[in-house]
Amino acid sequence: GLCASSVVCASPRPTPSSSSADHHRRGSSSICSAATASSSTNDQQTDKSDRLSLDNIRASLIRQEDSIIFGLIERAQYLINAAVYEPGGVDVPCFHPDGTRASMLEFMLRENEQGGGKIRRYTSPDEHAFYPEALPMLVIPAMSYPNPLAPAAGSININARIMDMYVNDLLPALCGEEGDDFNYGSTGLADVNCLQCLSKRIHYGKFVAESKFQAKPEEFTELIEAQDASGLMDLLTYKEVEDRVVRRVTNKAATYGQDISEELPADVLSSQDIDYKVAPERVGELYREWIMPMTKDVQVEYLLRRLDHL
């Protein structure tokens, strides 16, 4: 794996001046480093919302479901467009140290993270960059978040797995394995949105795990001290809950994935003649096969390190 910060993506913006370059080299002592999210005492701001509260987990997961479903519906309108994911498949101004051209998806995702990184998106405990080593410096003061997670949470990032799952498993299941409609820009934009929504949902497993740990601290502590990953997975798994999630997601996809007129028929979810934008059952299966298992993997990884700081 190449170091993310060593990839060069050309930009039409002017190159930094020597003074700004000197400032960048002093990043380790800077008060606006996005990597460390530090700030001077006077400039420090605090998140006054309760969005990261463990009491709001279910509401947050429901909202994230909606975002994922709408994102998948948006992506499904295009063919697979494999050139977007092939290094050099599209001539984007982004190169690896060995001179090979990056894929269009990597270029678009890196560019997106540059914008979000400047306005402290990735300093929030529920956001995870795909290329964290390449994040820029902040342009607004860093923020302090009421983070309920254990310190080890910050080092858990499985975005490489999410990217592999998305490109090689989820997209072929959603869009088919062949076909090119040449809508590469629109495809890439939809992909970036889907990847970021999936990353947030899957990594939110840390918050779910912390909530479960606090509900049963003795049971979890015993398994954690034994480093029993299998036992933790068993304790975390509730098949009836997972089945309910799949049914809910399927029903949402059925509702969101059709054209709704001002007259809503009573049998809107039971009609066999509806032409869905994406098959609802397919969205439900994507959740069952990939999204929920990866979320539980994050939960186990977090719990195995939950007591590291004690």
mmCIF file of C-alpha atoms in Angstrom, residues 38-296:
data_model
loop_
_atom_site.group_PDB
_atom_site.id
_atom_site.type_symbol
_atom_site.label_atom_id
_atom_site.label_comp_id
_atom_site.label_asym_id
_atom_site.label_seq_id
_atom_site.Cartn_x
_atom_site.Cartn_y
_atom_site.Cartn_z
ATOM 1 C CA SER A 38 -5.471 20.790 17.863
ATOM 2 C CA SER A 39 -6.142 24.451 18.400
ATOM 3 C CA SER A 40 -5.159 27.307 20.647
ATOM 4 C CA THR A 41 -7.154 27.668 23.835
ATOM 5 C CA ASN A 42 -8.680 30.923 22.678
ATOM 6 C CA ASP A 43 -9.847 29.532 19.356
ATOM 7 C CA GLN A 44 -11.113 26.167 20.612
ATOM 8 C CA GLN A 45 -14.793 25.627 19.883
ATOM 9 C CA THR A 46 -17.074 23.000 21.381
ATOM 10 C CA ASP A 47 -19.759 20.914 19.702
ATOM 11 C CA LYS A 48 -22.936 21.968 21.532
ATOM 12 C CA SER A 49 -25.175 19.386 19.857
ATOM 13 C CA ASP A 50 -25.997 15.965 21.278
ATOM 14 C CA ARG A 51 -25.586 14.115 17.976
ATOM 15 C CA LEU A 52 -22.736 11.959 19.323
ATOM 16 C CA SER A 53 -24.596 10.989 22.474
ATOM 17 C CA LEU A 54 -25.035 7.242 22.982
ATOM 18 C CA ASP A 55 -28.728 7.968 23.631
ATOM 19 C CA ASN A 56 -29.075 9.085 20.013
ATOM 20 C CA ILE A 57 -27.532 6.020 18.396
ATOM 21 C CA ARG A 58 -30.753 4.575 16.981
ATOM 22 C CA ALA A 59 -31.904 7.919 15.547
ATOM 23 C CA SER A 60 -28.505 8.409 13.927
ATOM 24 C CA LEU A 61 -28.507 4.910 12.428
ATOM 25 C CA ILE A 62 -31.973 5.515 10.976
ATOM 26 C CA ARG A 63 -30.817 8.748 9.306
ATOM 27 C CA GLN A 64 -27.736 7.017 7.972
ATOM 28 C CA GLU A 65 -29.920 4.264 6.484
ATOM 29 C CA ASP A 66 -31.841 6.901 4.565
ATOM 30 C CA SER A 67 -28.645 8.460 3.231
ATOM 31 C CA ILE A 68 -27.274 5.088 2.103
ATOM 32 C CA ILE A 69 -30.506 4.074 0.377
ATOM 33 C CA PHE A 70 -30.834 7.362 -1.495
ATOM 34 C CA GLY A 71 -27.161 7.130 -2.436
ATOM 35 C CA LEU A 72 -27.543 3.610 -3.833
ATOM 36 C CA ILE A 73 -30.636 4.646 -5.785
ATOM 37 C CA GLU A 74 -28.682 7.540 -7.266
ATOM 38 C CA ARG A 75 -25.745 5.283 -8.215
ATOM 39 C CA ALA A 76 -27.994 2.589 -9.689
ATOM 40 C CA GLN A 77 -29.168 4.853 -12.513
ATOM 41 C CA TYR A 78 -25.756 4.459 -14.170
ATOM 42 C CA LEU A 79 -24.055 1.358 -15.545
ATOM 43 C CA ILE A 80 -20.995 -0.094 -13.843
ATOM 44 C CA ASN A 81 -18.630 2.204 -15.827
ATOM 45 C CA ALA A 82 -15.540 0.213 -14.882
ATOM 46 C CA ALA A 83 -13.154 2.849 -16.275
ATOM 47 C CA VAL A 84 -13.874 4.994 -13.215
ATOM 48 C CA TYR A 85 -12.200 2.393 -10.971
ATOM 49 C CA GLU A 86 -9.286 1.353 -13.176
ATOM 50 C CA PRO A 87 -5.968 3.132 -12.561
ATOM 51 C CA GLY A 88 -5.388 5.144 -15.722
ATOM 52 C CA GLY A 89 -8.854 4.263 -17.039
ATOM 53 C CA VAL A 90 -9.573 7.990 -17.203
ATOM 54 C CA ASP A 91 -6.812 10.573 -17.627
ATOM 55 C CA VAL A 92 -7.070 12.330 -14.271
ATOM 56 C CA PRO A 93 -4.212 14.547 -12.982
ATOM 57 C CA CYS A 94 -3.316 12.270 -10.064
ATOM 58 C CA PHE A 95 -0.206 10.105 -9.959
ATOM 59 C CA HIS A 96 1.446 7.625 -7.599
ATOM 60 C CA PRO A 97 5.190 7.907 -6.845
ATOM 61 C CA ASP A 98 5.988 5.216 -9.416
ATOM 62 C CA GLY A 99 4.412 7.365 -12.130
ATOM 63 C CA THR A 100 1.230 5.331 -12.542
ATOM 64 C CA ARG A 101 -1.973 7.277 -12.821
ATOM 65 C CA ALA A 102 -4.566 6.896 -10.071
ATOM 66 C CA SER A 103 -8.143 5.916 -10.804
ATOM 67 C CA MET A 104 -10.776 8.577 -11.356
ATOM 68 C CA LEU A 105 -12.565 7.470 -8.183
ATOM 69 C CA GLU A 106 -9.394 7.890 -6.119
ATOM 70 C CA PHE A 107 -8.814 11.333 -7.615
ATOM 71 C CA MET A 108 -12.380 12.495 -6.918
ATOM 72 C CA LEU A 109 -12.367 11.082 -3.394
ATOM 73 C CA ARG A 110 -9.027 12.701 -2.582
ATOM 74 C CA GLU A 111 -10.233 16.051 -3.900
ATOM 75 C CA ASN A 112 -13.433 15.781 -1.859
ATOM 76 C CA GLU A 113 -11.491 14.996 1.304
ATOM 77 C CA GLN A 114 -9.290 18.026 0.735
ATOM 78 C CA GLY A 115 -12.356 20.263 0.912
ATOM 79 C CA GLY A 116 -13.963 18.488 3.840
ATOM 80 C CA GLY A 117 -10.669 18.216 5.681
ATOM 81 C CA LYS A 118 -10.166 21.980 5.673
ATOM 82 C CA ILE A 119 -13.450 22.584 7.488
ATOM 83 C CA ARG A 120 -12.737 19.948 10.193
ATOM 84 C CA ARG A 121 -14.975 17.181 8.864
ATOM 85 C CA TYR A 122 -12.447 14.533 9.808
ATOM 86 C CA THR A 123 -11.790 15.852 13.301
ATOM 87 C CA SER A 124 -15.230 14.545 14.316
ATOM 88 C CA PRO A 125 -15.167 11.077 15.956
ATOM 89 C CA ASP A 126 -17.838 9.754 13.558
ATOM 90 C CA GLU A 127 -15.980 10.654 10.344
ATOM 91 C CA HIS A 128 -13.136 8.653 8.795
ATOM 92 C CA ALA A 129 -11.068 9.739 5.806
ATOM 93 C CA PHE A 130 -10.086 7.244 3.125
ATOM 94 C CA TYR A 131 -6.722 9.001 2.796
ATOM 95 C CA PRO A 132 -6.067 10.334 6.329
ATOM 96 C CA GLU A 133 -2.351 10.915 5.775
ATOM 97 C CA ALA A 134 -3.120 13.438 3.035
ATOM 98 C CA LEU A 135 -5.584 15.615 4.957
ATOM 99 C CA PRO A 136 -4.971 19.381 4.690
ATOM 100 C CA MET A 137 -4.648 21.957 7.412
ATOM 101 C CA LEU A 138 -7.777 23.475 8.899
ATOM 102 C CA VAL A 139 -9.048 26.860 7.724
ATOM 103 C CA ILE A 140 -11.358 27.273 10.738
ATOM 104 C CA PRO A 141 -10.557 26.655 14.414
ATOM 105 C CA ALA A 142 -10.558 23.065 15.616
ATOM 106 C CA MET A 143 -13.532 21.848 17.619
ATOM 107 C CA SER A 144 -13.755 19.873 20.840
ATOM 108 C CA TYR A 145 -16.243 17.016 20.712
ATOM 109 C CA PRO A 146 -17.956 15.258 23.634
ATOM 110 C CA ASN A 147 -16.551 11.894 22.583
ATOM 111 C CA PRO A 148 -17.945 8.892 24.512
ATOM 112 C CA LEU A 149 -15.511 6.442 22.918
ATOM 113 C CA ALA A 150 -12.364 4.913 24.368
ATOM 114 C CA PRO A 151 -9.066 6.404 23.077
ATOM 115 C CA ALA A 152 -8.318 3.359 20.905
ATOM 116 C CA ALA A 153 -11.272 4.245 18.670
ATOM 117 C CA GLY A 154 -9.219 6.863 16.861
ATOM 118 C CA SER A 155 -6.864 4.286 15.349
ATOM 119 C CA ILE A 156 -9.606 2.025 13.935
ATOM 120 C CA ASN A 157 -10.222 2.732 10.264
ATOM 121 C CA ILE A 158 -11.307 -0.005 7.824
ATOM 122 C CA ASN A 159 -11.944 2.240 4.829
ATOM 123 C CA ALA A 160 -9.563 0.184 2.668
ATOM 124 C CA ARG A 161 -11.863 -2.822 3.197
ATOM 125 C CA ILE A 162 -14.935 -0.699 2.556
ATOM 126 C CA MET A 163 -13.486 0.537 -0.729
ATOM 127 C CA ASP A 164 -12.663 -3.025 -1.824
ATOM 128 C CA MET A 165 -16.142 -4.248 -0.845
ATOM 129 C CA TYR A 166 -17.841 -1.355 -2.617
ATOM 130 C CA VAL A 167 -15.984 -1.658 -5.924
ATOM 131 C CA ASN A 168 -15.709 -5.447 -6.158
ATOM 132 C CA ASP A 169 -18.871 -6.680 -4.441
ATOM 133 C CA LEU A 170 -21.535 -4.047 -3.917
ATOM 134 C CA LEU A 171 -21.342 -2.250 -7.257
ATOM 135 C CA PRO A 172 -21.513 -5.396 -9.437
ATOM 136 C CA ALA A 173 -24.519 -6.558 -7.399
ATOM 137 C CA LEU A 174 -26.168 -3.155 -7.764
ATOM 138 C CA CYS A 175 -25.301 -2.216 -11.348
ATOM 139 C CA GLY A 176 -24.295 -5.463 -13.048
ATOM 140 C CA GLU A 177 -20.790 -6.504 -14.014
ATOM 141 C CA GLU A 178 -20.729 -4.983 -17.503
ATOM 142 C CA GLY A 179 -21.814 -1.834 -19.274
ATOM 143 C CA ASP A 180 -20.547 1.687 -19.925
ATOM 144 C CA ASP A 181 -22.727 4.761 -20.432
ATOM 145 C CA PHE A 182 -19.759 7.185 -20.218
ATOM 146 C CA ASN A 183 -21.290 9.205 -17.373
ATOM 147 C CA TYR A 184 -18.006 9.049 -15.498
ATOM 148 C CA GLY A 185 -18.315 12.346 -13.628
ATOM 149 C CA SER A 186 -21.829 11.645 -12.380
ATOM 150 C CA THR A 187 -20.814 8.084 -11.533
ATOM 151 C CA GLY A 188 -17.820 9.274 -9.529
ATOM 152 C CA LEU A 189 -19.860 11.835 -7.617
ATOM 153 C CA ALA A 190 -22.422 9.179 -6.703
ATOM 154 C CA ASP A 191 -19.612 6.829 -5.665
ATOM 155 C CA VAL A 192 -17.987 9.387 -3.379
ATOM 156 C CA ASN A 193 -21.311 10.025 -1.669
ATOM 157 C CA CYS A 194 -22.016 6.289 -1.266
ATOM 158 C CA LEU A 195 -18.543 5.539 0.084
ATOM 159 C CA GLN A 196 -18.674 8.306 2.658
ATOM 160 C CA CYS A 197 -22.155 7.272 3.808
ATOM 161 C CA LEU A 198 -21.110 3.625 4.049
ATOM 162 C CA SER A 199 -17.930 4.522 5.919
ATOM 163 C CA LYS A 200 -19.837 6.581 8.460
ATOM 164 C CA ARG A 201 -22.450 3.859 8.993
ATOM 165 C CA ILE A 202 -19.941 1.026 9.329
ATOM 166 C CA HIS A 203 -17.591 2.910 11.643
ATOM 167 C CA TYR A 204 -20.566 3.935 13.749
ATOM 168 C CA GLY A 205 -20.210 0.410 15.062
ATOM 169 C CA LYS A 206 -17.800 1.926 17.600
ATOM 170 C CA PHE A 207 -20.657 3.892 19.172
ATOM 171 C CA VAL A 208 -22.938 0.853 19.083
ATOM 172 C CA ALA A 209 -20.239 -1.260 20.736
ATOM 173 C CA GLU A 210 -19.636 1.316 23.464
ATOM 174 C CA SER A 211 -23.352 1.443 24.230
ATOM 175 C CA LYS A 212 -23.503 -2.351 24.470
ATOM 176 C CA PHE A 213 -20.379 -2.424 26.635
ATOM 177 C CA GLN A 214 -21.896 0.045 29.088
ATOM 178 C CA ALA A 215 -25.073 -2.060 29.243
ATOM 179 C CA LYS A 216 -23.170 -5.270 30.103
ATOM 180 C CA PRO A 217 -19.716 -4.248 31.350
ATOM 181 C CA GLU A 218 -18.963 -7.449 33.275
ATOM 182 C CA GLU A 219 -19.748 -9.807 30.393
ATOM 183 C CA PHE A 220 -17.801 -7.767 27.876
ATOM 184 C CA THR A 221 -14.848 -7.158 30.172
ATOM 185 C CA GLU A 222 -14.335 -10.898 30.682
ATOM 186 C CA LEU A 223 -14.248 -11.518 26.933
ATOM 187 C CA ILE A 224 -12.055 -8.477 26.297
ATOM 188 C CA GLU A 225 -9.494 -9.530 28.888
ATOM 189 C CA ALA A 226 -9.382 -12.969 27.243
ATOM 190 C CA GLN A 227 -9.153 -11.291 23.803
ATOM 191 C CA ASP A 228 -11.977 -13.594 22.713
ATOM 192 C CA ALA A 229 -13.043 -12.121 19.369
ATOM 193 C CA SER A 230 -15.385 -15.012 18.616
ATOM 194 C CA GLY A 231 -17.099 -14.675 21.971
ATOM 195 C CA LEU A 232 -17.508 -10.938 21.465
ATOM 196 C CA MET A 233 -19.059 -11.512 18.043
ATOM 197 C CA ASP A 234 -21.548 -13.974 19.555
ATOM 198 C CA LEU A 235 -22.461 -11.535 22.322
ATOM 199 C CA LEU A 236 -22.974 -8.741 19.797
ATOM 200 C CA THR A 237 -25.126 -10.739 17.390
ATOM 201 C CA TYR A 238 -28.916 -10.575 17.582
ATOM 202 C CA LYS A 239 -30.305 -12.224 14.464
ATOM 203 C CA GLU A 240 -33.862 -11.064 15.095
ATOM 204 C CA VAL A 241 -32.650 -7.453 15.252
ATOM 205 C CA GLU A 242 -30.643 -7.882 12.061
ATOM 206 C CA ASP A 243 -33.693 -9.368 10.327
ATOM 207 C CA ARG A 244 -35.741 -6.340 11.377
ATOM 208 C CA VAL A 245 -33.099 -4.004 9.994
ATOM 209 C CA VAL A 246 -33.107 -5.811 6.647
ATOM 210 C CA ARG A 247 -36.912 -5.650 6.466
ATOM 211 C CA ARG A 248 -36.913 -1.958 7.353
ATOM 212 C CA VAL A 249 -34.231 -1.152 4.783
ATOM 213 C CA THR A 250 -36.066 -3.178 2.133
ATOM 214 C CA ASN A 251 -39.325 -1.352 2.858
ATOM 215 C CA LYS A 252 -37.583 2.009 2.740
ATOM 216 C CA ALA A 253 -35.954 1.151 -0.586
ATOM 217 C CA ALA A 254 -39.370 0.147 -1.927
ATOM 218 C CA THR A 255 -40.843 3.478 -0.844
ATOM 219 C CA TYR A 256 -37.958 5.736 -1.862
ATOM 220 C CA GLY A 257 -37.277 3.836 -5.076
ATOM 221 C CA GLN A 258 -40.534 4.575 -6.866
ATOM 222 C CA ASP A 259 -42.186 7.605 -8.346
ATOM 223 C CA ILE A 260 -44.639 8.998 -5.801
ATOM 224 C CA SER A 261 -47.495 11.108 -7.072
ATOM 225 C CA GLU A 262 -49.822 13.341 -5.109
ATOM 226 C CA GLU A 263 -52.189 10.363 -4.805
ATOM 227 C CA LEU A 264 -50.639 7.636 -2.653
ATOM 228 C CA PRO A 265 -52.358 4.275 -3.214
ATOM 229 C CA ALA A 266 -53.066 2.126 -0.160
ATOM 230 C CA ASP A 267 -51.128 -0.810 -1.617
ATOM 231 C CA VAL A 268 -48.010 1.199 -2.402
ATOM 232 C CA LEU A 269 -45.717 -1.444 -0.907
ATOM 233 C CA SER A 270 -47.548 -4.517 -2.160
ATOM 234 C CA SER A 271 -48.110 -3.766 -5.842
ATOM 235 C CA GLN A 272 -46.343 -6.128 -8.228
ATOM 236 C CA ASP A 273 -46.402 -3.634 -11.100
ATOM 237 C CA ILE A 274 -44.089 -0.991 -9.675
ATOM 238 C CA ASP A 275 -40.954 -0.236 -11.657
ATOM 239 C CA TYR A 276 -38.448 0.405 -8.857
ATOM 240 C CA LYS A 277 -35.333 2.494 -9.434
ATOM 241 C CA VAL A 278 -33.439 -0.307 -7.669
ATOM 242 C CA ALA A 279 -34.825 -3.644 -6.496
ATOM 243 C CA PRO A 280 -35.707 -3.238 -2.790
ATOM 244 C CA GLU A 281 -34.673 -6.811 -1.993
ATOM 245 C CA ARG A 282 -31.247 -6.104 -3.450
ATOM 246 C CA VAL A 283 -30.703 -3.181 -1.078
ATOM 247 C CA GLY A 284 -31.779 -5.340 1.852
ATOM 248 C CA GLU A 285 -29.344 -8.063 0.842
ATOM 249 C CA LEU A 286 -26.515 -5.549 0.492
ATOM 250 C CA TYR A 287 -27.136 -4.648 4.120
ATOM 251 C CA ARG A 288 -27.244 -8.273 5.219
ATOM 252 C CA GLU A 289 -24.216 -9.467 3.257
ATOM 253 C CA TRP A 290 -21.795 -6.563 3.628
ATOM 254 C CA ILE A 291 -22.861 -3.524 5.629
ATOM 255 C CA MET A 292 -23.964 -5.230 8.850
ATOM 256 C CA PRO A 293 -21.104 -7.793 8.947
ATOM 257 C CA MET A 294 -18.499 -5.060 8.478
ATOM 258 C CA THR A 295 -20.193 -2.971 11.173
ATOM 259 C CA LYS A 296 -19.879 -5.902 13.576
#
